[in-house]
Coordinates of C-alpha atoms in Angstrom, one line a residue:
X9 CA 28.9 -9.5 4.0
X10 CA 28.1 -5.9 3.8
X11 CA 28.5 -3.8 1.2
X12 CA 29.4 0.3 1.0
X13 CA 28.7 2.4 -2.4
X14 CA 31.4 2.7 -4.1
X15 CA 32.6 6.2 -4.5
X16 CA 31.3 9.1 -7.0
X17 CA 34.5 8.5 -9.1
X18 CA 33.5 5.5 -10.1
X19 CA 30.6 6.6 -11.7
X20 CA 30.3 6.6 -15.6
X21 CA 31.9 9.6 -17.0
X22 CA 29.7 9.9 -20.3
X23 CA 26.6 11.1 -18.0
X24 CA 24.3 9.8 -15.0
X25 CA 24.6 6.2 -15.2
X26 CA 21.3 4.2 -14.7
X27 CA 21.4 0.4 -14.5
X28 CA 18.1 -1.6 -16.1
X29 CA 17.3 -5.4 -14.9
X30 CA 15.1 -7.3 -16.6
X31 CA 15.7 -10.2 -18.1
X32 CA 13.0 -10.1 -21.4
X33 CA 16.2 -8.4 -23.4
X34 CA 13.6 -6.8 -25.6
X35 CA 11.9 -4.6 -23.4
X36 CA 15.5 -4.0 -21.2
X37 CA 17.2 -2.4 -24.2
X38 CA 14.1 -0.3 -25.4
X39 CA 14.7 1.0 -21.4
X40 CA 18.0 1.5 -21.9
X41 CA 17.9 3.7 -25.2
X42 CA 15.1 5.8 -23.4
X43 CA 17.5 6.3 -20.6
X44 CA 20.5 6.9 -22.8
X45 CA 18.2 9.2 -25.1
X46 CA 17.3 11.7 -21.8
X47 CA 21.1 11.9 -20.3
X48 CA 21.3 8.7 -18.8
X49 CA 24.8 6.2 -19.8
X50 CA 22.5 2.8 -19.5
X51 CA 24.0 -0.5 -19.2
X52 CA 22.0 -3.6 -19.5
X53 CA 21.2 -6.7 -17.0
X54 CA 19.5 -9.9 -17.6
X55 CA 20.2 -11.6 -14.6
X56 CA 21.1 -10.5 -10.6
X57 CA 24.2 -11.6 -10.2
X58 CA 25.9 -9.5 -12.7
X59 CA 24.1 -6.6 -11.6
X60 CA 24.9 -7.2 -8.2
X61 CA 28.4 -7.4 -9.4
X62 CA 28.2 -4.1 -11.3
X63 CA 26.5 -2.4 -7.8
X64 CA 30.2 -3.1 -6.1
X65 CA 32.1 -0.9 -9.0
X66 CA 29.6 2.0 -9.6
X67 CA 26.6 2.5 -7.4
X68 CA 24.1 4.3 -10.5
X69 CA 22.1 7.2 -10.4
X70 CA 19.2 5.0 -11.2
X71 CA 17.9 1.7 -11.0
X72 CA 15.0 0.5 -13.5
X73 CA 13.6 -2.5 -12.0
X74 CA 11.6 -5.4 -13.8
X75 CA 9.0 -7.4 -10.9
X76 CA 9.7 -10.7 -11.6
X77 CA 13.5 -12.0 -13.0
X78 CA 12.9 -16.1 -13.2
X79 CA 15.0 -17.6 -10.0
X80 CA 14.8 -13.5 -8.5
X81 CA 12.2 -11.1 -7.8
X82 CA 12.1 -7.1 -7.4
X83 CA 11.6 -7.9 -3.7
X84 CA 14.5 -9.6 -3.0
X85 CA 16.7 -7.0 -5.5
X86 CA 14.9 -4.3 -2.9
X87 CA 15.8 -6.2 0.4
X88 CA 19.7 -6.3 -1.4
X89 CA 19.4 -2.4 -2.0
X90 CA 18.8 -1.6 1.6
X91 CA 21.9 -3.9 2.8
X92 CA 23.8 -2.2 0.1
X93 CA 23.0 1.6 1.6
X94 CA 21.5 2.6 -2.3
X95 CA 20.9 6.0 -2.5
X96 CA 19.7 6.3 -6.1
X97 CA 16.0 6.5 -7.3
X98 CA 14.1 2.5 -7.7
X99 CA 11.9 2.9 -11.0
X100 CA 9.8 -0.3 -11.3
X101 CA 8.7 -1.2 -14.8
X102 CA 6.4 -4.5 -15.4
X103 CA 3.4 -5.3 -17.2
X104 CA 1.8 -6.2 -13.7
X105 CA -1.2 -4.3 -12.8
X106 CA -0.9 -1.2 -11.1
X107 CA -1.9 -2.0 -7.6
X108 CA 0.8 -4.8 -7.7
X109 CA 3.7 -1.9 -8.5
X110 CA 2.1 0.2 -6.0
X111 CA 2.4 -2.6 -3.2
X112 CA 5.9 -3.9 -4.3
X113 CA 6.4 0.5 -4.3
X114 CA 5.1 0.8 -1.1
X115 CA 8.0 -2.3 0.3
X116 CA 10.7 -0.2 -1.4
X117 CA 9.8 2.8 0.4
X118 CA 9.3 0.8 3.6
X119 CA 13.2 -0.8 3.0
X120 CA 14.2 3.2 2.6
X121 CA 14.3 3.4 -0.6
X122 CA 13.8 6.5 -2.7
X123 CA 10.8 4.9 -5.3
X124 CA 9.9 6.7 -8.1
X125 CA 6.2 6.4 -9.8
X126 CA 6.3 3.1 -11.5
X127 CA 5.9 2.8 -15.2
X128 CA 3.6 0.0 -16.5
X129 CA 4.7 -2.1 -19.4
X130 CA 4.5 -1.1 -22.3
X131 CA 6.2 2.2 -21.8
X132 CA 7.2 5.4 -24.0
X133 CA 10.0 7.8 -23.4
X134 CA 7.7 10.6 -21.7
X135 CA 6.9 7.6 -19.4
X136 CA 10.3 6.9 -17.6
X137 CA 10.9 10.8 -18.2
X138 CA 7.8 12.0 -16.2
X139 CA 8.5 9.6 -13.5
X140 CA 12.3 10.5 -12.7
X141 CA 11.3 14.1 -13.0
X142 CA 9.9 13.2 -9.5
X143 CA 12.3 13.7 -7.0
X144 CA 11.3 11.2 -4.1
X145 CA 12.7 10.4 -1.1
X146 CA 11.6 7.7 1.5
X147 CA 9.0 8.7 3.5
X148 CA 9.8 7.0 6.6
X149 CA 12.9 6.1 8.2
X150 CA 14.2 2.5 6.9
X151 CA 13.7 -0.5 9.1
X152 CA 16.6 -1.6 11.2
X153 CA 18.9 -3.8 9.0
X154 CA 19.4 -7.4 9.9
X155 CA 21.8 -7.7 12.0
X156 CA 23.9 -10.3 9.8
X157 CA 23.2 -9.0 6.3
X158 CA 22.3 -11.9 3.7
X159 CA 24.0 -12.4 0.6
X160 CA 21.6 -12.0 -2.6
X161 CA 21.1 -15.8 -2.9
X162 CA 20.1 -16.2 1.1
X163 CA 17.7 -13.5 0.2
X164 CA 14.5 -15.9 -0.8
X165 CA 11.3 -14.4 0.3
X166 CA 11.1 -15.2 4.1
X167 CA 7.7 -16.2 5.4
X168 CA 7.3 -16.3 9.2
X169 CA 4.7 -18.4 10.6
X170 CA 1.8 -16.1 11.7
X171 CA 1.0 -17.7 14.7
X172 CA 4.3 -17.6 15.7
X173 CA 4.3 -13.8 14.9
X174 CA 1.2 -13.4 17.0
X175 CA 2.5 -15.5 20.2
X176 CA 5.9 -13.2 19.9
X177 CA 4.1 -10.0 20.2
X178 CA 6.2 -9.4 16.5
X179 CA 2.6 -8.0 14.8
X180 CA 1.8 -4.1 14.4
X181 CA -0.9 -1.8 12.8
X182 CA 0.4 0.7 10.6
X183 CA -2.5 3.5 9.8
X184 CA -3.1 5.2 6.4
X185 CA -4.8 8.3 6.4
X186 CA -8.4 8.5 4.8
X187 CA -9.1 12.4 3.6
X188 CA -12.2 14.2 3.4
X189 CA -12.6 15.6 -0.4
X190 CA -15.0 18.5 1.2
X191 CA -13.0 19.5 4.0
X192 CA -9.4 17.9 2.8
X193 CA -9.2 16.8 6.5
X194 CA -7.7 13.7 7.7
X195 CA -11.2 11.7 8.5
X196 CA -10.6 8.2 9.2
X197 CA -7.7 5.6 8.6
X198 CA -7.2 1.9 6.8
X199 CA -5.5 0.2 9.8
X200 CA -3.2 -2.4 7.9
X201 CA -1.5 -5.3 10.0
X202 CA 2.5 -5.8 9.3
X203 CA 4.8 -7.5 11.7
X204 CA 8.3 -6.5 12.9
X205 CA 10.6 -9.6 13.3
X206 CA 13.4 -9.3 15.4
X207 CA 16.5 -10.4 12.7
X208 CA 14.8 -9.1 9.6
X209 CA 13.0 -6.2 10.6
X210 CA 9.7 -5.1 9.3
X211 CA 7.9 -8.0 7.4
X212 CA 5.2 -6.9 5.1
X213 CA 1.6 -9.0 4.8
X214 CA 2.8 -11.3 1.8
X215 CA 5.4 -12.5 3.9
X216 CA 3.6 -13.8 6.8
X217 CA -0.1 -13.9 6.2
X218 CA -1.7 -17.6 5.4
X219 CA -4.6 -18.0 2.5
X220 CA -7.5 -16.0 2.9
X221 CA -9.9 -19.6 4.3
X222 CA -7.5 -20.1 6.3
X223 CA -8.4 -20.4 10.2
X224 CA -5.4 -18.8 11.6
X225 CA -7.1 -15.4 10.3
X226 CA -9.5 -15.8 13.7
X227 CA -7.1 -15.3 16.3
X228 CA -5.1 -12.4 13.6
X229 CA -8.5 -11.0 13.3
X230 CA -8.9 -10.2 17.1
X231 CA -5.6 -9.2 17.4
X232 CA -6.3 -6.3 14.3
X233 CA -9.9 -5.8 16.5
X234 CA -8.4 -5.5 19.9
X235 CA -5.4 -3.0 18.5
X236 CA -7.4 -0.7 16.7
X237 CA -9.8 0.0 19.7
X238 CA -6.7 1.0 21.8
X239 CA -5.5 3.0 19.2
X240 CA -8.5 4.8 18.5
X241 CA -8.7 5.5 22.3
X242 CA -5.5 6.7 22.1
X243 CA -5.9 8.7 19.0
X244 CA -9.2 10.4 20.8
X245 CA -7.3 11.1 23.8
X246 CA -5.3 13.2 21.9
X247 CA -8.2 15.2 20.0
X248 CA -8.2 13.2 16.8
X249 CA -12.1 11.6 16.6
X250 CA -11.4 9.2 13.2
X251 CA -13.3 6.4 12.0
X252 CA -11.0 3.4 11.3
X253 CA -11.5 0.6 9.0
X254 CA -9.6 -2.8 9.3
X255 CA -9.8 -5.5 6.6
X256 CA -11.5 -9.3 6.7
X257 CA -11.5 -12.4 4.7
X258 CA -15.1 -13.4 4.2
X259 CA -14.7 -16.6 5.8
X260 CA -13.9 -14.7 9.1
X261 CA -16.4 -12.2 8.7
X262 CA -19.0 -15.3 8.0
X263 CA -17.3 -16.7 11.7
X264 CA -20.3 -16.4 14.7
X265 CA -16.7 -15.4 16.4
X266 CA -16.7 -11.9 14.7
X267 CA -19.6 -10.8 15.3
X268 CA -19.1 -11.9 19.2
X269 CA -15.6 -10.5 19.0
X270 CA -17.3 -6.7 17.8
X271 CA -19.7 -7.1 20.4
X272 CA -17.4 -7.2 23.1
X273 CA -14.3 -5.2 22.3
X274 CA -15.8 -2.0 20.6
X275 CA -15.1 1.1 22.7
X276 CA -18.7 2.2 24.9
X277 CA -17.2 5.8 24.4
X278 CA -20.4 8.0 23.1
X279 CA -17.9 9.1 20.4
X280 CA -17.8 6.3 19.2
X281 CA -17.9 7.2 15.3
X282 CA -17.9 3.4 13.9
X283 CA -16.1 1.1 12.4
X284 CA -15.7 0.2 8.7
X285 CA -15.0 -3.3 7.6
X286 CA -13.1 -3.7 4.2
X287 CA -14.1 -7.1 2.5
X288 CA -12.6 -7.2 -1.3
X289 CA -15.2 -7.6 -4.0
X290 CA -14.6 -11.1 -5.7
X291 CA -15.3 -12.7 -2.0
X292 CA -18.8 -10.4 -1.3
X293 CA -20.2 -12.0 -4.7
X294 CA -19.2 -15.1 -4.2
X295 CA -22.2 -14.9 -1.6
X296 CA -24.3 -11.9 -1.5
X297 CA -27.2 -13.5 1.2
X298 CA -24.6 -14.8 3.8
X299 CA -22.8 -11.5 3.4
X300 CA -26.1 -8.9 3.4
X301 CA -27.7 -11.2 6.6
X302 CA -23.8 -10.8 8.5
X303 CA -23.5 -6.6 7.6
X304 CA -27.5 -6.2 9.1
X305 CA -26.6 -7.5 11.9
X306 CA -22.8 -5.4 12.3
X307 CA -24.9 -2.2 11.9
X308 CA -26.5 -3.4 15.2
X309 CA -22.4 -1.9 16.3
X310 CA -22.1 0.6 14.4
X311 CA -20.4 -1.9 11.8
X312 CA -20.6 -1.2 8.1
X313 CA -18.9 -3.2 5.4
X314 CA -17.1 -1.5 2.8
X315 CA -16.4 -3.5 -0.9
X316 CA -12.7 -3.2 -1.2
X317 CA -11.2 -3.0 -5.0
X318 CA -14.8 -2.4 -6.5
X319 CA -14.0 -3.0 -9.9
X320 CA -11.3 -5.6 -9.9
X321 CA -13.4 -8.4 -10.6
X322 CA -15.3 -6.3 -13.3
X323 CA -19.0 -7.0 -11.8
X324 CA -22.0 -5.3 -13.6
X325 CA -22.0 -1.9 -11.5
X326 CA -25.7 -2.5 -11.7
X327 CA -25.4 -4.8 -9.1
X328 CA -24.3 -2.2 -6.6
X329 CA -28.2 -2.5 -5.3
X330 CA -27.4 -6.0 -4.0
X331 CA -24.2 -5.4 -2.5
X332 CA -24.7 -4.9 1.3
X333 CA -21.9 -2.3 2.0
X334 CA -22.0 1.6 3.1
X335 CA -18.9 2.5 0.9
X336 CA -17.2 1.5 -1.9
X337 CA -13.3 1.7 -2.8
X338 CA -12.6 2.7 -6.1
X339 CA -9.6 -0.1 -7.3
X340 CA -6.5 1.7 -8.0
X341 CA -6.4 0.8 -11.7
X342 CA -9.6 3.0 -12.3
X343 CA -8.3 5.8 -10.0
X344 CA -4.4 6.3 -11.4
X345 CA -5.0 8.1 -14.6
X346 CA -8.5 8.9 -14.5
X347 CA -7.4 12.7 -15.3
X348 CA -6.1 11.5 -19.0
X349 CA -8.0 8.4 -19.1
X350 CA -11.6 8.4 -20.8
X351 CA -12.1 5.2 -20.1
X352 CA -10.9 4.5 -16.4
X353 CA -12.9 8.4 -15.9
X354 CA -16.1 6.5 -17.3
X355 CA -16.1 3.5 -14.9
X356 CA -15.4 6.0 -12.3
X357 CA -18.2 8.0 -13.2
X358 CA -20.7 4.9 -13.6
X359 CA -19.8 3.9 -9.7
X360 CA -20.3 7.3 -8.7
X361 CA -23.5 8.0 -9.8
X362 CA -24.9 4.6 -9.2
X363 CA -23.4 4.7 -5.6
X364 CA -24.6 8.0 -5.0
X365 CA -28.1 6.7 -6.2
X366 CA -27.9 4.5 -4.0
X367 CA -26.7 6.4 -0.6
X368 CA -23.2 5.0 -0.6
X369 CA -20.4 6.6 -0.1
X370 CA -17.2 6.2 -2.2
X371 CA -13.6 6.2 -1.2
X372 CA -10.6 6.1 -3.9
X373 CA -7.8 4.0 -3.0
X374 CA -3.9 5.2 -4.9
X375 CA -4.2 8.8 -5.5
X376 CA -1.4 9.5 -6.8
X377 CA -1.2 13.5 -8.6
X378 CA -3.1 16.2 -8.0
X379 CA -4.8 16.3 -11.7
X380 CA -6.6 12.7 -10.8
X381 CA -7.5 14.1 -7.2
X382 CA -9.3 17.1 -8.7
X383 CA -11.3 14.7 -11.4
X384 CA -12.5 12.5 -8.8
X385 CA -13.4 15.6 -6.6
X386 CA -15.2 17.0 -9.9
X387 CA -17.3 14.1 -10.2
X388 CA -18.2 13.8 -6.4
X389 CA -15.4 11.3 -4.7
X390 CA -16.6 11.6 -1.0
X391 CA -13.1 10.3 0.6
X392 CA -9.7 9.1 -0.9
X393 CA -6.1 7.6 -0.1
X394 CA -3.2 7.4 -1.5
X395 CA 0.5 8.4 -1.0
X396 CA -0.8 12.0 -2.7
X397 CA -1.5 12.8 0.8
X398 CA 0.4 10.2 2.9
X399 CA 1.9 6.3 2.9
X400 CA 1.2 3.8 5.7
X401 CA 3.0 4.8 9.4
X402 CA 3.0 3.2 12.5
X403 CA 0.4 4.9 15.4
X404 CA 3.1 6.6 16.9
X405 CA 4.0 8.1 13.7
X406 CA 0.4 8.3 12.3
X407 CA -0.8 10.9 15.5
X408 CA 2.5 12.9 15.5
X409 CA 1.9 13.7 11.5
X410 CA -2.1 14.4 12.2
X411 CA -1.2 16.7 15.6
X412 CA 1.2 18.5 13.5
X413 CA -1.3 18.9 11.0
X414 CA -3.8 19.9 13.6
X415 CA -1.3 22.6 14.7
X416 CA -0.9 24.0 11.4
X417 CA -4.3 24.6 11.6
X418 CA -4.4 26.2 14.5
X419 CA -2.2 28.8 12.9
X420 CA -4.8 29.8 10.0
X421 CA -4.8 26.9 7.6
X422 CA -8.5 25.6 6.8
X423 CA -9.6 23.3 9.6
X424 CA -12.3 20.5 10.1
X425 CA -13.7 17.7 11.8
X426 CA -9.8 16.3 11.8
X427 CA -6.6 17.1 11.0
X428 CA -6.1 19.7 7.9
X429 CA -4.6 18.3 5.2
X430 CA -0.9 19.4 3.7
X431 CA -0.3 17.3 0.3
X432 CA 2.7 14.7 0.8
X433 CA 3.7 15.1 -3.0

């Protein structure tokens, strides 16, 4: 059954009305006072089925939303939302790590929601305050709804079968944009696979891919291969010369399949800029020989290997020298905050120097505000991403935003190697 917001009457007359569900009671009434103490009329929800309940009476300004709820999940509240038509801001508060609320951020905005900056656990006032003061809206237009909308409790996290997603034609590439710090051009892209099933719409990576060992990442890994050369030749037909990078599992990478597949498939076109594969950090040292033998031989192609989430798995940064890679990607908990955050500025710092020491390059994943852009730029950040500047499209959407960027150029805005760069937020 479908649902319609209920109308503005309905709303609490004693102010904005904001909903919290989360079901430790402790940290959902400390939300609540903060939201009644800035404007807000909070009301309290431990479980989904009275909130769900609550959504058909009065549809709230705001929504603050815990990540996991025992038998539920914020996923599964977010798929609900976009059945429901919510128009109201999603504020996601959890003691989760940052790049998890960025990802589970990132579905929201994908489901068309309108996703504020999430607030990490545990939170003050000027916390939740700083992060509805940002008016967001979705980014992208909302995937089509199913066309039989589920009830909350039919809503369990659906997992298609990746094979069966790759013999359907159901998988995509969605690009995000990779920006020059010295130009602020759009210089490359992190080609990231989704798939787009035909009842519930666009499925994100959790849902469908298999365990990273898994062997099923072979015939996914051509297909991410294959689709990025065509649309890099598409994206060069149209002007727009950008080196793409695509991510691996080790044991693919480790495959005599791979480096067979790059041999064949990469484009022969003299402008040919490269490719950069992404293999996280906890799987490079798990074997730093098999990995360093593999990336000598990818640079044969013009293939480097960049170490994903450098400093998740909190190796000595001294090790960088044994690392085989030409970039490293700052993890997101180091990058959000860096402006305020001594600590996260120092590790940032430390891989800096070291990297540059060692003629790598370094990209910073989950820029955010403009006050950690600038730090990272002060200390020397070559390249960064984050939805400061854009969030993950589709290639038709991906070249349409870069030509348009490319045209503003044109009309006396700084220009470089790509498109110039407007900020997103």
């Amino acid at each position: 059954m479908s649902h319609s917001p209920p109308p503005e009457a309905s709303r609490s007359a004693a102010g904005r009305l904001a909903y919290v569900l989360d079901d430790q009671p402790q940290a959902c009434a400390i939300a609540c006072k903060i939201l009644d103490s800035i404007g807000f009329s909070a009301r309290p929800f431990a479980a989904p089925l009275p909130f769900f309940e609550a959504l058909k009476t009065a549809s709230p300004d705001v929504i603050a939303l815990d990540l996991a709820l025992g038998q539920s999940d914020a996923i599964e509240i977010i798929r609900y939302l976009e059945t429901f038509k919510y128009k109201g801001k999603v504020l996601l508060i959890s003691g989760c790590d940052y790049a998890t609320l960025d990802d589970i951020r990132a579905i929201g905005e994908q489901h068309g929601l309108a996703m504020v900056p999430p607030v990490q656990k545990p939170f003050r006032a000027a916390d939740i305050q700083n992060s509805l003061a940002a008016a967001v809206e979705p980014k992208t237009a909302p995937p089509p709804a199913p066309s039989q909308p589920l009830d909350w409790k039919e809503q369990q996290r659906r997992r298609i079968d990746p094979a069966e997603a790759l013999r359907n034609n159901w998988l995509r590439l969605w690009y995000q944009a990779k920006i020059d710090l010295k130009t602020m051009t759009v210089c490359g892209a992190e080609a990231l696979l989704r798939a787009k099933h035909p009842e519930f719409g666009l499925i994100n990576p959790m849902e469908f891919l298999p365990a990273r060992s898994s062997t099923m990442y072979q015939p996914l890994t051509k297909f991410v291969v294959m689709q990025a050369k065509a649309d890099w030749e598409i994206f060069v037909g149209q002007g727009q010369v950008l080196k793409l990078s695509i991510n691996v599992p080790l044991s693919t990478l480790q495959s005599p399949k791979f480096v067979e597949l790059i041999r064949g498939a990469l484009p022969r076109n003299p402008g040919w800029p490269g490719l950069i594969v992404e293999v996280t950090e906890g799987e490079v040292l798990t074997d730093l020989g098999a990995v360093r033998e593999i990336a000598t031989q990818l640079k044969l192609y013009k293939v480097g290997i960049s170490i994903d989430d450098f400093g998740s798995d909190h190796s000595s940064l001294a090790r960088l020298r044994d690392l085989p890679c030409v970039e490293l990607k700052l993890d997101r908990r180091y990058v959000a905050g860096c402006a305020t955050d001594s600590a996260k500025q120092s590790v940032c710092v430390a891989a800096m120097e070291l990297a540059h020491g060692f003629g790598l390059t370094v990209c910073a994943k989950g820029v955010e505000n403009v006050e950690d852009l600038r730090t990272l730029m002060d200390l020397g950040c070559h390249t960064a991403q984050g939805f400061l500047f854009a969030q993950p499209m589709g290639s038709g959407s991906f070249i349409k935003t870069l030509l348009g960027r490319a045209g503003e150029g044109k009309q006396g805005e700084p220009s470089g190697a790509g498109a110039s760069l407007k900020l997103t937020a």
